[in-house]
Amino acid sequence: MGGAVAEVTYIVAFLAGIVSFLAPCVLPLVPGFLVYLAGTSVSEGAGKRWDILLASVLFVAGFSLVFSILGILLNTILNAVAYDVQLWLSRAGGLIIIFFGLYLTGLIRVPWLEAEHKFSVTGIKSRHATSFLFGVAFAAGWTPCVGPALGAILGFAATMPGTAFTLLLAYSFGLGLPFIITGLFATKAAGWIRKYSRYVQYVNIVFGVLLIVLGILIFTQTLSLVANLPALNGFLLGS
């Protein structure tokens, strides 16, 4: 697959991470959750900014580790299958991407995705270890908000054997960077989130439409058309 097309999918994976962060059942809880992980309170947060930032980094490291391991496993499995199987996986991946795109736009509802599936972390006294393990549990729990965007990226991975690790790394970066930024400004972030959270649903719709278009191109084996867009090539090549 062409370099330009691969770069587009990495950008989409990064955006999927941001969409997961902006999900309605994740975004409003983030500032308070990070403060809790740091073992402080919102009122004390300004004086313990670096504790909150460290908790954020460890939390991100936890779910990034899980996604990286998943990417390595997928790379190993997908690279081992025959070309004919890869072709069918590509078509199946396109359908999966379309499905999650429709879900994010709100055109379809899936009760299973709206039921929370999670692991809990108890009995750990170290705040640092707790932050890291909560990150692991966050990734392994496949929450209803993270599921659609992450599921679409797994669909991309099925279409491009050998790129699963990089795709999931890009997704982790897109999901983790906002967590770290929020941790750095935790005491102010709650106000920003309340102010702008009403726009989040539009982000989901726009990203959902993008996934539907890309899913159709993948299913019809015409994703290479993306590489022929002059504006996109100019952006990727810096020309």
CSV table of C-alpha atoms in Angstrom, one decimal:
chain,number,residue,atom,x,y,z
A,1,MET,CA,0.0,0.0,0.0
A,2,GLY,CA,1.3,3.4,-0.9
A,3,GLY,CA,3.1,5.6,1.6
A,4,ALA,CA,0.5,8.4,1.3
A,5,VAL,CA,-2.4,6.0,1.9
A,6,ALA,CA,-0.6,4.6,4.9
A,7,GLU,CA,0.1,8.0,6.3
A,8,VAL,CA,-3.6,8.9,5.9
A,9,THR,CA,-4.6,5.8,8.0
A,10,TYR,CA,-2.1,6.9,10.7
A,11,ILE,CA,-3.7,10.3,10.8
A,12,VAL,CA,-7.1,8.7,11.1
A,13,ALA,CA,-5.8,6.5,13.9
A,14,PHE,CA,-4.5,9.6,15.8
A,15,LEU,CA,-7.9,11.3,15.3
A,16,ALA,CA,-9.7,8.2,16.5
A,17,GLY,CA,-7.7,8.5,19.7
A,18,ILE,CA,-8.8,12.1,20.2
A,19,VAL,CA,-12.4,11.2,19.4
A,20,SER,CA,-12.2,8.5,22.1
A,21,PHE,CA,-11.0,11.1,24.6
A,22,LEU,CA,-13.8,13.5,23.6
A,23,ALA,CA,-16.5,10.8,24.1
A,24,PRO,CA,-19.3,12.0,26.3
A,25,CYS,CA,-18.8,9.3,29.0
A,26,VAL,CA,-15.0,10.0,29.1
A,27,LEU,CA,-14.4,13.7,28.7
A,28,PRO,CA,-16.4,15.1,31.7
A,29,LEU,CA,-14.8,12.7,34.1
A,30,VAL,CA,-11.2,13.2,33.1
A,31,PRO,CA,-10.1,16.1,35.3
A,32,GLY,CA,-11.6,14.7,38.5
A,33,PHE,CA,-10.4,11.2,37.7
A,34,LEU,CA,-6.8,12.4,37.2
A,35,VAL,CA,-6.9,14.4,40.4
A,36,TYR,CA,-8.1,11.2,42.2
A,37,LEU,CA,-5.3,9.1,40.7
A,38,ALA,CA,-2.8,11.7,42.1
A,39,GLY,CA,-4.3,11.3,45.6
A,40,THR,CA,-5.3,14.9,45.9
A,41,SER,CA,-8.4,17.1,45.6
A,42,VAL,CA,-9.6,19.6,43.0
A,43,SER,CA,-9.0,22.5,45.5
A,44,GLU,CA,-5.4,21.3,46.1
A,45,GLY,CA,-4.8,20.5,42.4
A,46,ALA,CA,-3.0,23.8,41.6
A,47,GLY,CA,-0.4,23.0,44.2
A,48,LYS,CA,0.1,19.4,43.0
A,49,ARG,CA,0.2,19.9,39.3
A,50,TRP,CA,3.3,17.7,38.8
A,51,ASP,CA,1.7,14.9,40.9
A,52,ILE,CA,-1.4,15.0,38.6
A,53,LEU,CA,0.8,15.2,35.5
A,54,LEU,CA,2.8,12.1,36.6
A,55,ALA,CA,-0.4,10.2,37.3
A,56,SER,CA,-1.6,11.2,33.8
A,57,VAL,CA,1.6,10.0,32.2
A,58,LEU,CA,1.5,6.6,34.1
A,59,PHE,CA,-2.2,6.2,33.2
A,60,VAL,CA,-1.4,6.8,29.5
A,61,ALA,CA,1.6,4.4,29.7
A,62,GLY,CA,-0.8,1.7,31.0
A,63,PHE,CA,-3.2,1.7,28.2
A,64,SER,CA,-0.5,2.4,25.6
A,65,LEU,CA,1.3,-0.8,26.7
A,66,VAL,CA,-1.9,-2.8,26.2
A,67,PHE,CA,-2.6,-1.3,22.7
A,68,SER,CA,1.1,-1.9,21.8
A,69,ILE,CA,0.9,-5.6,22.7
A,70,LEU,CA,-2.3,-5.9,20.8
A,71,GLY,CA,-0.7,-4.3,17.8
A,72,ILE,CA,2.3,-6.7,17.9
A,73,LEU,CA,0.0,-9.7,18.2
A,74,LEU,CA,-2.1,-8.5,15.2
A,75,ASN,CA,1.0,-7.8,13.1
A,76,THR,CA,2.2,-11.4,13.8
A,77,ILE,CA,-1.1,-13.0,13.0
A,78,LEU,CA,-2.0,-10.9,9.9
A,79,ASN,CA,1.4,-11.2,8.3
A,80,ALA,CA,1.2,-15.0,8.6
A,81,VAL,CA,-2.1,-15.4,6.6
A,82,ALA,CA,-2.2,-16.1,2.9
A,83,TYR,CA,-2.8,-13.3,0.4
A,84,ASP,CA,-6.4,-14.5,-0.5
A,85,VAL,CA,-7.3,-14.4,3.2
A,86,GLN,CA,-5.8,-10.9,3.5
A,87,LEU,CA,-8.1,-9.8,0.7
A,88,TRP,CA,-11.2,-11.1,2.5
A,89,LEU,CA,-9.9,-9.5,5.7
A,90,SER,CA,-9.6,-6.3,3.9
A,91,ARG,CA,-13.2,-6.4,2.8
A,92,ALA,CA,-14.3,-7.4,6.3
A,93,GLY,CA,-12.3,-4.6,7.7
A,94,GLY,CA,-14.0,-2.1,5.4
A,95,LEU,CA,-17.4,-3.4,6.7
A,96,ILE,CA,-16.3,-3.0,10.3
A,97,ILE,CA,-15.1,0.6,9.6
A,98,ILE,CA,-18.4,1.4,8.0
A,99,PHE,CA,-20.3,-0.1,10.9
A,100,PHE,CA,-18.5,1.9,13.5
A,101,GLY,CA,-18.8,5.0,11.4
A,102,LEU,CA,-22.6,4.6,11.3
A,103,TYR,CA,-22.5,4.1,15.0
A,104,LEU,CA,-20.6,7.3,15.7
A,105,THR,CA,-22.9,9.3,13.5
A,106,GLY,CA,-25.9,8.0,15.6
A,107,LEU,CA,-27.6,6.3,12.6
A,108,ILE,CA,-27.5,2.9,14.3
A,109,ARG,CA,-27.6,1.9,18.0
A,110,VAL,CA,-25.9,-1.1,19.5
A,111,PRO,CA,-26.9,-1.9,23.1
A,112,TRP,CA,-23.8,-4.1,23.7
A,113,LEU,CA,-21.5,-1.1,22.9
A,114,GLU,CA,-23.6,1.0,25.3
A,115,ALA,CA,-23.1,-1.4,28.2
A,116,GLU,CA,-19.9,-0.9,30.2
A,117,HIS,CA,-17.3,-3.7,30.2
A,118,LYS,CA,-14.5,-3.0,32.6
A,119,PHE,CA,-11.9,-4.4,35.1
A,120,SER,CA,-11.5,-2.8,38.5
A,121,VAL,CA,-8.3,-2.1,40.3
A,122,THR,CA,-8.3,-2.6,44.1
A,123,GLY,CA,-5.9,-3.4,46.8
A,124,ILE,CA,-3.0,-1.3,45.4
A,125,LYS,CA,-1.5,1.2,47.9
A,126,SER,CA,1.0,2.9,45.5
A,127,ARG,CA,-0.5,5.8,43.7
A,128,HIS,CA,2.0,5.4,40.8
A,129,ALA,CA,1.1,1.7,40.4
A,130,THR,CA,-2.6,2.5,40.7
A,131,SER,CA,-2.4,5.1,37.9
A,132,PHE,CA,-0.6,2.6,35.6
A,133,LEU,CA,-2.9,-0.3,36.4
A,134,PHE,CA,-6.0,1.9,35.8
A,135,GLY,CA,-4.5,2.7,32.4
A,136,VAL,CA,-4.2,-1.1,31.7
A,137,ALA,CA,-7.8,-1.6,32.9
A,138,PHE,CA,-9.0,1.3,30.8
A,139,ALA,CA,-7.7,-0.3,27.7
A,140,ALA,CA,-8.7,-3.9,28.6
A,141,GLY,CA,-12.2,-2.8,29.7
A,142,TRP,CA,-13.3,-1.8,26.2
A,143,THR,CA,-15.6,0.9,27.5
A,144,PRO,CA,-18.6,1.9,25.4
A,145,CYS,CA,-17.1,5.2,24.5
A,146,VAL,CA,-13.7,3.9,23.4
A,147,GLY,CA,-15.1,0.9,21.6
A,148,PRO,CA,-16.4,2.4,18.4
A,149,ALA,CA,-13.3,4.5,17.5
A,150,LEU,CA,-10.9,1.7,18.6
A,151,GLY,CA,-12.9,-0.9,16.7
A,152,ALA,CA,-12.6,1.1,13.5
A,153,ILE,CA,-8.8,1.2,13.9
A,154,LEU,CA,-8.8,-2.6,14.4
A,155,GLY,CA,-10.7,-2.7,11.1
A,156,PHE,CA,-8.0,-0.7,9.5
A,157,ALA,CA,-5.4,-3.1,10.9
A,158,ALA,CA,-7.2,-6.0,9.3
A,159,THR,CA,-6.9,-4.3,5.9
A,160,MET,CA,-3.2,-3.6,6.2
A,161,PRO,CA,-1.1,-6.5,7.6
A,162,GLY,CA,2.1,-5.2,9.1
A,163,THR,CA,0.8,-1.8,10.2
A,164,ALA,CA,-1.3,-2.9,13.2
A,165,PHE,CA,1.4,-1.9,15.7
A,166,THR,CA,1.9,1.5,14.2
A,167,LEU,CA,-1.8,2.2,13.9
A,168,LEU,CA,-2.5,1.3,17.5
A,169,LEU,CA,0.5,3.4,18.6
A,170,ALA,CA,-0.9,6.4,16.7
A,171,TYR,CA,-4.3,5.7,18.3
A,172,SER,CA,-2.6,5.6,21.8
A,173,PHE,CA,-0.8,8.9,21.1
A,174,GLY,CA,-4.1,10.5,20.0
A,175,LEU,CA,-5.9,9.3,23.1
A,176,GLY,CA,-3.0,9.9,25.5
A,177,LEU,CA,-1.9,13.4,24.5
A,178,PRO,CA,-5.1,15.0,25.6
A,179,PHE,CA,-5.0,13.1,28.9
A,180,ILE,CA,-1.5,14.5,29.6
A,181,ILE,CA,-2.5,18.0,28.6
A,182,THR,CA,-5.5,17.8,30.8
A,183,GLY,CA,-3.3,16.5,33.7
A,184,LEU,CA,-1.1,19.6,33.3
A,185,PHE,CA,-4.0,21.9,33.5
A,186,ALA,CA,-6.4,19.8,35.6
A,187,THR,CA,-7.8,22.6,37.7
A,188,LYS,CA,-8.8,24.7,34.7
A,189,ALA,CA,-9.7,21.8,32.4
A,190,ALA,CA,-13.1,21.2,34.1
A,191,GLY,CA,-14.3,24.7,33.2
A,192,TRP,CA,-13.1,24.3,29.6
A,193,ILE,CA,-14.8,21.0,29.3
A,194,ARG,CA,-18.1,22.4,30.6
A,195,LYS,CA,-17.9,25.2,28.2
A,196,TYR,CA,-17.1,23.2,25.0
A,197,SER,CA,-18.6,19.8,25.7
A,198,ARG,CA,-21.8,20.6,23.8
A,199,TYR,CA,-19.7,20.5,20.6
A,200,VAL,CA,-18.4,17.0,21.1
A,201,GLN,CA,-21.3,15.3,19.4
A,202,TYR,CA,-20.5,17.1,16.2
A,203,VAL,CA,-16.9,15.8,16.4
A,204,ASN,CA,-18.3,12.3,16.5
A,205,ILE,CA,-20.6,12.9,13.5
A,206,VAL,CA,-17.8,14.3,11.4
A,207,PHE,CA,-15.4,11.5,12.3
A,208,GLY,CA,-18.2,8.9,11.7
A,209,VAL,CA,-18.8,10.3,8.2
A,210,LEU,CA,-15.0,10.1,7.5
A,211,LEU,CA,-14.9,6.5,8.6
A,212,ILE,CA,-17.9,5.6,6.4
A,213,VAL,CA,-16.2,7.1,3.3
A,214,LEU,CA,-12.9,5.4,4.1
A,215,GLY,CA,-14.7,2.1,4.9
A,216,ILE,CA,-16.4,2.2,1.5
A,217,LEU,CA,-13.1,2.9,-0.3
A,218,ILE,CA,-11.4,0.0,1.6
A,219,PHE,CA,-14.3,-2.5,0.8
A,220,THR,CA,-14.2,-1.6,-2.9
A,221,GLN,CA,-10.3,-1.8,-2.9
A,222,THR,CA,-10.1,1.8,-4.1
A,223,LEU,CA,-8.4,3.4,-1.1
A,224,SER,CA,-5.5,4.2,-3.3
A,225,LEU,CA,-7.6,7.0,-4.8
A,226,VAL,CA,-6.8,9.0,-1.6
A,227,ALA,CA,-3.2,9.2,-2.7
A,228,ASN,CA,-4.2,11.0,-5.9
A,229,LEU,CA,-5.7,14.0,-4.0
A,230,PRO,CA,-3.3,16.9,-4.8
A,231,ALA,CA,-4.2,18.8,-1.6
A,232,LEU,CA,-3.5,15.7,0.5
A,233,ASN,CA,-0.2,14.9,-1.2
A,234,GLY,CA,0.9,18.5,-0.7
A,235,PHE,CA,0.1,18.3,3.0
A,236,LEU,CA,1.8,14.9,3.5
A,237,LEU,CA,4.9,15.8,1.5
A,238,GLY,CA,5.1,19.3,2.8
A,239,SER,CA,5.1,20.8,-0.7
